[in-house]
CSV table of C-alpha atoms in Angstrom, one decimal:
chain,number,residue,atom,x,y,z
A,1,UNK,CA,69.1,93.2,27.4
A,2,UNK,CA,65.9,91.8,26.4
A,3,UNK,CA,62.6,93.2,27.0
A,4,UNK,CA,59.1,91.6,27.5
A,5,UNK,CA,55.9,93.3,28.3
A,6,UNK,CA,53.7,91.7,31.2
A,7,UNK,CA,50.1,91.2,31.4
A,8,UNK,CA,49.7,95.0,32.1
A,9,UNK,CA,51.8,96.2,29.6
A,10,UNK,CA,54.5,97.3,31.6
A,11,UNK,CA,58.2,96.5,30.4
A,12,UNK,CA,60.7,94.6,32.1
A,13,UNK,CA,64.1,93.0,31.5
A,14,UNK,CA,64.0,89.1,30.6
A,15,UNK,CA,67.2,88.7,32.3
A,16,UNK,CA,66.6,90.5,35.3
A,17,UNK,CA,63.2,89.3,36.3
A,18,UNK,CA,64.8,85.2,36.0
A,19,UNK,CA,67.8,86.3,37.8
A,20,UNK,CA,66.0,87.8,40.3
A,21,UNK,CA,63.4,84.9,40.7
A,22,UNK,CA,66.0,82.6,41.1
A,23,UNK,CA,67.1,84.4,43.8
A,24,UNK,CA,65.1,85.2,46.0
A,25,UNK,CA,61.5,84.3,44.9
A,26,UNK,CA,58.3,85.7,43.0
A,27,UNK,CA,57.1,87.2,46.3
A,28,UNK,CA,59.8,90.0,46.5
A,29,UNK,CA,60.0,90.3,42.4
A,30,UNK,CA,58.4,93.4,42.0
A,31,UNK,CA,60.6,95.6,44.2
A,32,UNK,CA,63.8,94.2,43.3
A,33,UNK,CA,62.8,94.7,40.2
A,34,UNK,CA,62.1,98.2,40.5
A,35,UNK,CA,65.0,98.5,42.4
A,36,UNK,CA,67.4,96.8,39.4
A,37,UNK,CA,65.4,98.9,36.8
A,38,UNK,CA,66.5,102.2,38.7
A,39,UNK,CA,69.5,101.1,38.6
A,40,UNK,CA,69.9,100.7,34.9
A,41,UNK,CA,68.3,104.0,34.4
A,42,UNK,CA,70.4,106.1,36.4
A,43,UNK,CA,73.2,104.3,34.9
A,44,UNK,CA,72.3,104.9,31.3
A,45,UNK,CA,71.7,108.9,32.3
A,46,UNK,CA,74.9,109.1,33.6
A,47,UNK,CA,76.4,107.3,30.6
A,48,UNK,CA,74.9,109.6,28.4
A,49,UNK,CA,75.4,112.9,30.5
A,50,UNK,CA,79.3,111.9,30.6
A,51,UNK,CA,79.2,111.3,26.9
A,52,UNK,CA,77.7,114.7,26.3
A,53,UNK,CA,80.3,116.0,28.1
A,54,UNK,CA,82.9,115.9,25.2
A,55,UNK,CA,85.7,115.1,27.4
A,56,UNK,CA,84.7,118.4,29.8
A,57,UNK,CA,85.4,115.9,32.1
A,58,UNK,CA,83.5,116.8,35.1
A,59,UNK,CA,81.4,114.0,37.0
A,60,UNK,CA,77.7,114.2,37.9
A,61,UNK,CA,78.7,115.3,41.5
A,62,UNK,CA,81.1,117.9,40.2
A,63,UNK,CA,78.5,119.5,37.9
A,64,UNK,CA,75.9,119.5,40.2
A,65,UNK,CA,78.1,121.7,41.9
A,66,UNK,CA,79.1,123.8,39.6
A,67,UNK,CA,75.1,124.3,38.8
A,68,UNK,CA,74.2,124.9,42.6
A,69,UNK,CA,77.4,127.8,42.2
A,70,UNK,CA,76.2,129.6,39.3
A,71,UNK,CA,72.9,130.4,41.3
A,72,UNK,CA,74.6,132.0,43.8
A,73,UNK,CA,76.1,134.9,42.4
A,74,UNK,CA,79.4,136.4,43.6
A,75,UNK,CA,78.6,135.6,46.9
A,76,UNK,CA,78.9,131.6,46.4
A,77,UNK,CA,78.1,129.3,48.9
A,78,UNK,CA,80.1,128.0,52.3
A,79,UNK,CA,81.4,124.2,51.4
A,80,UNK,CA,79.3,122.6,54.4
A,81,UNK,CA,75.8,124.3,52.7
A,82,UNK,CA,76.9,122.9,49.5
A,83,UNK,CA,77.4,118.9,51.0
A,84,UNK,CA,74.1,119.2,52.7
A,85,UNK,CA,72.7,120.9,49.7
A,86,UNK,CA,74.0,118.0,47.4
A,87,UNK,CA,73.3,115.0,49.8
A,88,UNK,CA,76.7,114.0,50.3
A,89,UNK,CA,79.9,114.9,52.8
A,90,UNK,CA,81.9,117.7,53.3
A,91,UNK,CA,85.2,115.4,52.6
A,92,UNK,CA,83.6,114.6,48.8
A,93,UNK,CA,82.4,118.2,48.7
A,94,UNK,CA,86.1,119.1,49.5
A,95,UNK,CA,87.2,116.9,46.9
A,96,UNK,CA,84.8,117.9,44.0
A,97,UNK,CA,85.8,121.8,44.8
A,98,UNK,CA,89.7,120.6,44.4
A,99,UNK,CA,88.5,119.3,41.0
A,100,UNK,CA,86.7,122.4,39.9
A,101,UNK,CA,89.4,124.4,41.1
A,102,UNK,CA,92.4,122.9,39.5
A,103,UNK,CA,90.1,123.1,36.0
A,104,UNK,CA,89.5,127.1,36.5
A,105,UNK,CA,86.4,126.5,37.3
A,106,UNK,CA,85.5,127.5,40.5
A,107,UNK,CA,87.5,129.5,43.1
A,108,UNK,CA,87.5,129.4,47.1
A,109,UNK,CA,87.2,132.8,48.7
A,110,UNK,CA,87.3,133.4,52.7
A,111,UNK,CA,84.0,133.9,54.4
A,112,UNK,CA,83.5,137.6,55.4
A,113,UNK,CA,81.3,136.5,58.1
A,114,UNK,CA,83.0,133.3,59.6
A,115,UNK,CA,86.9,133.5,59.3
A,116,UNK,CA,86.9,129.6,59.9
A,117,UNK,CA,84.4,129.2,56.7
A,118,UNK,CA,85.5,129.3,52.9
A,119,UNK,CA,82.8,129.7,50.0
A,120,UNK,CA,82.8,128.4,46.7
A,121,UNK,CA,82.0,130.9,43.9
A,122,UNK,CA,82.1,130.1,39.9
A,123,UNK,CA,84.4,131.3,37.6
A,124,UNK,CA,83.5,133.7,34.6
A,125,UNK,CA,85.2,129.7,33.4
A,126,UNK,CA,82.7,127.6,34.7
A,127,UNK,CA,79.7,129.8,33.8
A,128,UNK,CA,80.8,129.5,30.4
A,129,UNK,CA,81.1,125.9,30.7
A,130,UNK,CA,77.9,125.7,32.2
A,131,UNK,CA,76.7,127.3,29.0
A,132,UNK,CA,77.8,125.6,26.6
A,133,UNK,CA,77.0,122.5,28.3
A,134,UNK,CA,73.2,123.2,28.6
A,135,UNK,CA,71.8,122.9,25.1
A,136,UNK,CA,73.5,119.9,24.5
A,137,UNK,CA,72.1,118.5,28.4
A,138,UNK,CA,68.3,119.7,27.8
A,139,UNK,CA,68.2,118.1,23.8
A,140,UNK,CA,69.9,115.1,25.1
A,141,UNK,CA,66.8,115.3,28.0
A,142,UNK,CA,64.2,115.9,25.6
A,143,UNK,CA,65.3,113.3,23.1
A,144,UNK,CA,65.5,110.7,26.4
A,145,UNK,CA,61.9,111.7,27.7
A,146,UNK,CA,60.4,112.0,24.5
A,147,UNK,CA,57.7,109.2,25.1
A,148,UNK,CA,56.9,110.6,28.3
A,149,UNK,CA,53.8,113.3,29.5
A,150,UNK,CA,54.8,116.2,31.6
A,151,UNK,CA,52.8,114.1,33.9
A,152,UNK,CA,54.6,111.0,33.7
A,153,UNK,CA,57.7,112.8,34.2
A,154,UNK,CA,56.5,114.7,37.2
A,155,UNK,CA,55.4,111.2,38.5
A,156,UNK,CA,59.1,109.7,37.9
A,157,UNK,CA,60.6,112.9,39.7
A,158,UNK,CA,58.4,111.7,42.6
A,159,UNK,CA,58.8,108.1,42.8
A,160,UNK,CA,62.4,108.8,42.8
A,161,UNK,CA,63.1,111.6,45.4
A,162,UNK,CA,60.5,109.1,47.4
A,163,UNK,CA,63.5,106.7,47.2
A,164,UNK,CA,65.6,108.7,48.0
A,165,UNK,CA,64.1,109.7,51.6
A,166,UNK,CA,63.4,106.0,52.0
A,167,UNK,CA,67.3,104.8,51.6
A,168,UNK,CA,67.5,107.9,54.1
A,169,UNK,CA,65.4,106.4,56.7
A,170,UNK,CA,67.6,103.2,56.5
A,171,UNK,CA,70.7,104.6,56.9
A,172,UNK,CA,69.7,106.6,60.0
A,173,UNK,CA,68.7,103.3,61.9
């Protein structure tokens, strides 16, 4: 990748912006733009967060999880609260808890106050993971952000939870 800075002194990716000219115009450059540059950055997060992992193994769904757990105590959380709370569907929700469970680090308990309900709770395992996994994470974080204001950041949090909502809206059309 090669980068250029435009009249505003803004980056952007060489390659990108001509591919993207080419197809489909100047006129709709700057959002598929944006659109291509959150791309790379989630992608080079999540290619550093599963390199920090040390071969833990756990995707960014799984650990999500497994962080959403360790808040809530010995009581857990029922699997359908955990898809909603995660954004995603009780099938994948179903399928990350296989995963944490068959790696010790998470177990399913019954619901005491819906029989037809199972909870998720962390293991003594998983919290120690999650321990051991959090300096490594928030250096990795600070070392990625380090040209960035609390400010800035705050501002990227934003932006990106804002396009979030909006890829909600489409999909409920």
């Amino acid at each position: 990748m090669q980068y250029g800075t435009d009249d505003d002194g803004l980056l952007y990716d060489e390659g990108t912006r001509a591919a993207l000219t080419a197809f489909a115009g100047e006129e709709a450059l700057p959002l598929l733009e944006a659109a291509a540059a959150v791309r790379s950055a989630a992608g080079a997060i999540e290619h550093l967060r599963s390199a920090g992992a040390e071969g833990r193994g756990l995707s960014a769904g799984a650990f999500d999880l497994l962080v959403r757990l360790s808040l809530s105590g010995e009581a857990g959380l029922p699997l359908g609260e955990l898809a909603q709370a995660l954004g995603v569907t009780p099938r994948n929700v179903t399928g990350l808890v296989d995963t944490l469970e068959h790696k010790g680090l998470l177990r399913r308990v019954p619901d005491p106050a819906d029989r037809r309900s199972v909870r998720a709770v962390a293991t003594d395992d998983g919290l120690a993971w999650l321990a051991t996994f959090r300096a490594p994470t928030r250096m990795a974080m600070e070392a990625v952000f380090a040209g960035f204001s609390a400010a800035e950041a705050d501002q990227l949090r934003d932006l990106c939870l804002r396009l979030v909502q909006g890829v909600r809206r489409v999909r409920s059309r």
